Structure formats: structure tokens, C-alpha cells
mmCIF file of C-alpha atoms in Angstrom:
data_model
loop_
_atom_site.group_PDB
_atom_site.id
_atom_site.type_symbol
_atom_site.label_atom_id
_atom_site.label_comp_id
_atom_site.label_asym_id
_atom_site.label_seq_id
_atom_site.Cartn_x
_atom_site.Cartn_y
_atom_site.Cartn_z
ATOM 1 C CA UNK A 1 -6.272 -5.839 6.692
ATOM 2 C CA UNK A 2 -2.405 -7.062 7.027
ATOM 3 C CA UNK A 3 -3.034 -7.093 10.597
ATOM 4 C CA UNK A 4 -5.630 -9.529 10.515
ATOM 5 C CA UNK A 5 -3.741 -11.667 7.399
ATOM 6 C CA UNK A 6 -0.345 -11.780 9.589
ATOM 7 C CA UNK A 7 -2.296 -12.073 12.697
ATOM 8 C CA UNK A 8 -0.686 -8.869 14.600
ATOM 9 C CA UNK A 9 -2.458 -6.397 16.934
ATOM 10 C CA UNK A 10 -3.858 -3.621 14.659
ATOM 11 C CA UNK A 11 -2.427 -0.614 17.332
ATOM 12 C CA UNK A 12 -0.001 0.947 17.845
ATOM 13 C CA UNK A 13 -0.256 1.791 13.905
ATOM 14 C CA UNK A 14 0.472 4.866 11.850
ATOM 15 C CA UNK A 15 -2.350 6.810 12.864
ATOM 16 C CA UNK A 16 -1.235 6.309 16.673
ATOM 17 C CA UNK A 17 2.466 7.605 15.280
ATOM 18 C CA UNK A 18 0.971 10.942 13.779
ATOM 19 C CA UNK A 19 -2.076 11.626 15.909
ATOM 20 C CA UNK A 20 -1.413 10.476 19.406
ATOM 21 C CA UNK A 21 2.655 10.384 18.655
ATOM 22 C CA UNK A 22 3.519 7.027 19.696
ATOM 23 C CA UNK A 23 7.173 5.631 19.234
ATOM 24 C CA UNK A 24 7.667 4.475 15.589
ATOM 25 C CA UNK A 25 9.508 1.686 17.431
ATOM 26 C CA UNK A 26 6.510 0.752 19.211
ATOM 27 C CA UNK A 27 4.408 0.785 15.682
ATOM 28 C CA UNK A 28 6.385 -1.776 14.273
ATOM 29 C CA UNK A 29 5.994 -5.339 13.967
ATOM 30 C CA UNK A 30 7.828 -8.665 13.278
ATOM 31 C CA UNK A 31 4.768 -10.721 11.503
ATOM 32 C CA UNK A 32 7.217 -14.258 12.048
ATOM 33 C CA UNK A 33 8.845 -14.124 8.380
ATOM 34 C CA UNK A 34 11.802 -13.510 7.721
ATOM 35 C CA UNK A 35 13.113 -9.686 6.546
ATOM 36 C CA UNK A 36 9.787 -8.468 7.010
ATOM 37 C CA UNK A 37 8.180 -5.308 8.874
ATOM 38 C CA UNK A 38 4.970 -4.665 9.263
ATOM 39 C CA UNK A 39 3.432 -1.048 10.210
ATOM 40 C CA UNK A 40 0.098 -1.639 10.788
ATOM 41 C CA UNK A 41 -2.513 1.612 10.245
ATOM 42 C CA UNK A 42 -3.662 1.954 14.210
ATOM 43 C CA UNK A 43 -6.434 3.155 15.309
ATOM 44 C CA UNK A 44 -9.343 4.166 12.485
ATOM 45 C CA UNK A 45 -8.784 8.438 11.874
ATOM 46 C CA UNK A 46 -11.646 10.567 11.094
ATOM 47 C CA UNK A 47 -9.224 12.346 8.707
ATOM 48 C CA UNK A 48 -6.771 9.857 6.598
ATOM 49 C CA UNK A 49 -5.974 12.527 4.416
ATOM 50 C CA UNK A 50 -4.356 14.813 7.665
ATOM 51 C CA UNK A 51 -2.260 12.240 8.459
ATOM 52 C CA UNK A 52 -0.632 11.976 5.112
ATOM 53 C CA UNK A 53 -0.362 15.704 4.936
ATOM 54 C CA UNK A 54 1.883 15.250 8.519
ATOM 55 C CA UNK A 55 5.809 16.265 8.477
ATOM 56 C CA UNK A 56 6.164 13.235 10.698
ATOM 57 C CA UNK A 57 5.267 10.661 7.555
ATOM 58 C CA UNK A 58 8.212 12.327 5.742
ATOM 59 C CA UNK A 59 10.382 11.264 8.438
ATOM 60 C CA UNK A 60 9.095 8.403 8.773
ATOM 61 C CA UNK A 61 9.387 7.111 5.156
ATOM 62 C CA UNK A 62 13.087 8.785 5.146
ATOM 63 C CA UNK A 63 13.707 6.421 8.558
ATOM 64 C CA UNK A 64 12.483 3.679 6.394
ATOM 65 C CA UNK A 65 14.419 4.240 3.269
ATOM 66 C CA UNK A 66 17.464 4.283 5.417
ATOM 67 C CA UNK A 67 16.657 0.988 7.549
ATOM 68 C CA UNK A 68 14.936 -0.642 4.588
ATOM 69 C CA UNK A 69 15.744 -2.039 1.194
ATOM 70 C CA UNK A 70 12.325 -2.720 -0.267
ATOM 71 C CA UNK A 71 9.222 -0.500 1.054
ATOM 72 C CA UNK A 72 5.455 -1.321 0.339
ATOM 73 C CA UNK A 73 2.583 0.500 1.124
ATOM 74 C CA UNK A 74 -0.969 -0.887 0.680
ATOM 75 C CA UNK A 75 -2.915 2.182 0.328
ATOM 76 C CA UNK A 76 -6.759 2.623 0.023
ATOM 77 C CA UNK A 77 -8.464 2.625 -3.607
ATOM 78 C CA UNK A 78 -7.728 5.586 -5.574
ATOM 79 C CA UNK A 79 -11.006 6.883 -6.953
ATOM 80 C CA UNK A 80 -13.104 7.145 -3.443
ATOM 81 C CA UNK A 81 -10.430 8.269 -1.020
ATOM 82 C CA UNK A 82 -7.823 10.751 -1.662
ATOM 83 C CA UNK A 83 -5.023 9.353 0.216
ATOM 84 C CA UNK A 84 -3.599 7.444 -2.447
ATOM 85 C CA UNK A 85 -3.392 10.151 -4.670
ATOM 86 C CA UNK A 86 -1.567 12.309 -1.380
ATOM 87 C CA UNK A 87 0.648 9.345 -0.942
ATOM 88 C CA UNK A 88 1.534 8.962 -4.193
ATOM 89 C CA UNK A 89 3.155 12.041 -4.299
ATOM 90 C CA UNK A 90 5.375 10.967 -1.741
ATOM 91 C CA UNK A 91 6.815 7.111 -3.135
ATOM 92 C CA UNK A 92 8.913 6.020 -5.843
ATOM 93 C CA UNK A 93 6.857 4.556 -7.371
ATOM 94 C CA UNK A 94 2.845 3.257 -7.533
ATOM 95 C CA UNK A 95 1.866 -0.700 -8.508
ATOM 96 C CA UNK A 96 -1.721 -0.252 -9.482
ATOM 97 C CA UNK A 97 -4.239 -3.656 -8.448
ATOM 98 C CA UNK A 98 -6.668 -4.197 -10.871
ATOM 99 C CA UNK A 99 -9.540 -6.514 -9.904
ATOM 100 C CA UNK A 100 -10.775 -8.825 -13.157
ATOM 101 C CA UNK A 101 -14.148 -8.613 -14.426
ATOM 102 C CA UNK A 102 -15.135 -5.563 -11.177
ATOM 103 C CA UNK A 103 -12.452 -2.890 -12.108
ATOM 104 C CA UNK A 104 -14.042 -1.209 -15.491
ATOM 105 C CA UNK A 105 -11.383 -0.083 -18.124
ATOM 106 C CA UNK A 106 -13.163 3.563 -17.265
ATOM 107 C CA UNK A 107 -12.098 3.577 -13.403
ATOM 108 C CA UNK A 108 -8.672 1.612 -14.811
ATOM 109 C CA UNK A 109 -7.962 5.353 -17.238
ATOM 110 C CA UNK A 110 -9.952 7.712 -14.275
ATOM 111 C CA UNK A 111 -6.195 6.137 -11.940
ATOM 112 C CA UNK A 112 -3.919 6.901 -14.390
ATOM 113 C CA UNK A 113 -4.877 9.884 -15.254
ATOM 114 C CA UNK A 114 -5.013 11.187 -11.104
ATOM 115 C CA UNK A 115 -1.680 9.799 -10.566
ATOM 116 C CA UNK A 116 -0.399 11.408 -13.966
ATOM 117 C CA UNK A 117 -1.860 14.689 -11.987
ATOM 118 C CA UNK A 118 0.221 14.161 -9.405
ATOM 119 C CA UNK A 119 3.293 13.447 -11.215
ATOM 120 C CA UNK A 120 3.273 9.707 -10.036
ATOM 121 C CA UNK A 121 5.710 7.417 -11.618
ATOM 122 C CA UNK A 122 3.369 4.011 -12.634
ATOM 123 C CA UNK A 123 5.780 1.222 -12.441
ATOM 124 C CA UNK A 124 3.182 -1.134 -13.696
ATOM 125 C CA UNK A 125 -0.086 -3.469 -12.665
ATOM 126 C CA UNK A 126 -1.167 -6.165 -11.276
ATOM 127 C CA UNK A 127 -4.383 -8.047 -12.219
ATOM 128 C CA UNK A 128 -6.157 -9.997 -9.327
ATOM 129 C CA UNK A 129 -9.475 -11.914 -9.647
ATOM 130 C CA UNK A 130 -8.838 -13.841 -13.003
ATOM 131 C CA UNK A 131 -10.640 -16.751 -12.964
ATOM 132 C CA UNK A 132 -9.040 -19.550 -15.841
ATOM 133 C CA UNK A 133 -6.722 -21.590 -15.439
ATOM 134 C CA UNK A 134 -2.725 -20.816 -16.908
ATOM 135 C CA UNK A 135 -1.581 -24.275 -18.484
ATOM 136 C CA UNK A 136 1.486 -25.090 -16.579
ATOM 137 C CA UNK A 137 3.908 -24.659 -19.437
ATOM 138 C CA UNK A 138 2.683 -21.286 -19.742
ATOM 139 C CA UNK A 139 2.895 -20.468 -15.677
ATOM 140 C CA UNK A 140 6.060 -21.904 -15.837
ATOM 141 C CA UNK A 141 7.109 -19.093 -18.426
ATOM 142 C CA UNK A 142 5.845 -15.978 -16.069
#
């Protein structure tokens, strides 16, 4: 969805990288703000999880630690697809997005308790959705 949020072409992405091997180089994109990269996913793959499970994602994300200082992945939701899980394995660490009032405190443990699985360090949460309004002197505080 970053592609159509930064208004970039969606391919060459990631997939393209692993399954059709396309240039990294030619993956990457400058979205018009500053110190910012964008690698969009590419072309839809029949099998997310193969890609993940690729040596060339390793390299990549040891490219990027070199040539980056800050690295953010927006992965797919944890409970229905498996790649977060697989990915997590691979990061430093995992910011879980919690939904207000959709995500139930059920689904919220069922996370935790994959990524604990897969010995995936939780650096914290953030909630989305919340619908009341922070008095200012309080906002101000955050």
C-alpha cells in the first residue's frame, strides 16, 4: 500500500528481486522526502512465504543495514499469513499495530505468543483507530 500512499510504481519490488532477480538498484525508490527509501513489494507472489525463505533477502537486509541507519518493514498481519512470523525471525526487532475497538485482546496474546515462538524481540506497540480526543496539554506530554 506505500506505493499507492507515496505515489510510486508498485514494480520493480521485492518479489521481482527474488523471483524474477531484478537489480536491487532498480527496486528502489526515492518517494520525494528527504532520507527516505522505499522498496516497494512488486509484483503479487503466489508464495510470500518462499520469498522470505530466499538467501537473497539475507543479503539484501545485510546491504541495507550497511547503507541504512533506520530500517522498516511493513509486513502482512500476523495471525492469517505466515510471513510475519518468517520475517520476524530475521529483524531486530518487531513494532506490533494494534487496531482499537477491531483487534481483540485474544488475537493481541495469539501475536505475542507466535513471535515469542520465534524468538522475536517485541520492542513495543502501537495503537491505531482510537477514536477520543487527547486534551492538548496531555498530547503535548506524549
Amino acid at each position: 500500500m506505500l506505493h499507492d500512499v507515496f505515489g510510486i510504481r508498485r514494480t520493480p519490488g521485492i518479489s521481482d528481486h527474488v523471483l524474477a532477480d531484478a537489480a536491487l538498484a532498480d527496486c528502489l525508490r526515492d518517494p520525494g522526502v528527504p532520507n527516505l527509501t522505499l522498496l516497494p513489494a512488486g509484483r503479487p507472489a503466489v508464495a510470500p512465504p518462499r520469498i522470505l525463505a530466499d538467501p537473497r533477502i539475507d543479503g539484501m537486509l545485510s546491504e541495507f543495514r550497511d547503507r541504512f541507519d533506520l530500517i522498516v518493514i511493513d509486513s502482512a498481519p500476523l495471525v492469517p499469513f505466515a510471513e510475519g512470523v518468517q520475517l520476524s525471525r530475521k529483524v531486530d526487532g518487531v513494532v506490533l499495530v494494534i487496531r482499537s475497538a477491531a483487534t481483540k485482546q485474544v488475537q493481541a496474546r495469539r501475536v505475542l505468543a507466535l513471535l515469542d515462538d520465534a524468538g522475536a524481540r517485541v520492542l513495543g506497540a502501537v495503537l491505531n483507530g482510537r477514536r477520543f480526543y487527547i486534551p492538548r496539554f496531555i498530547y503535548d506530554r506524549l
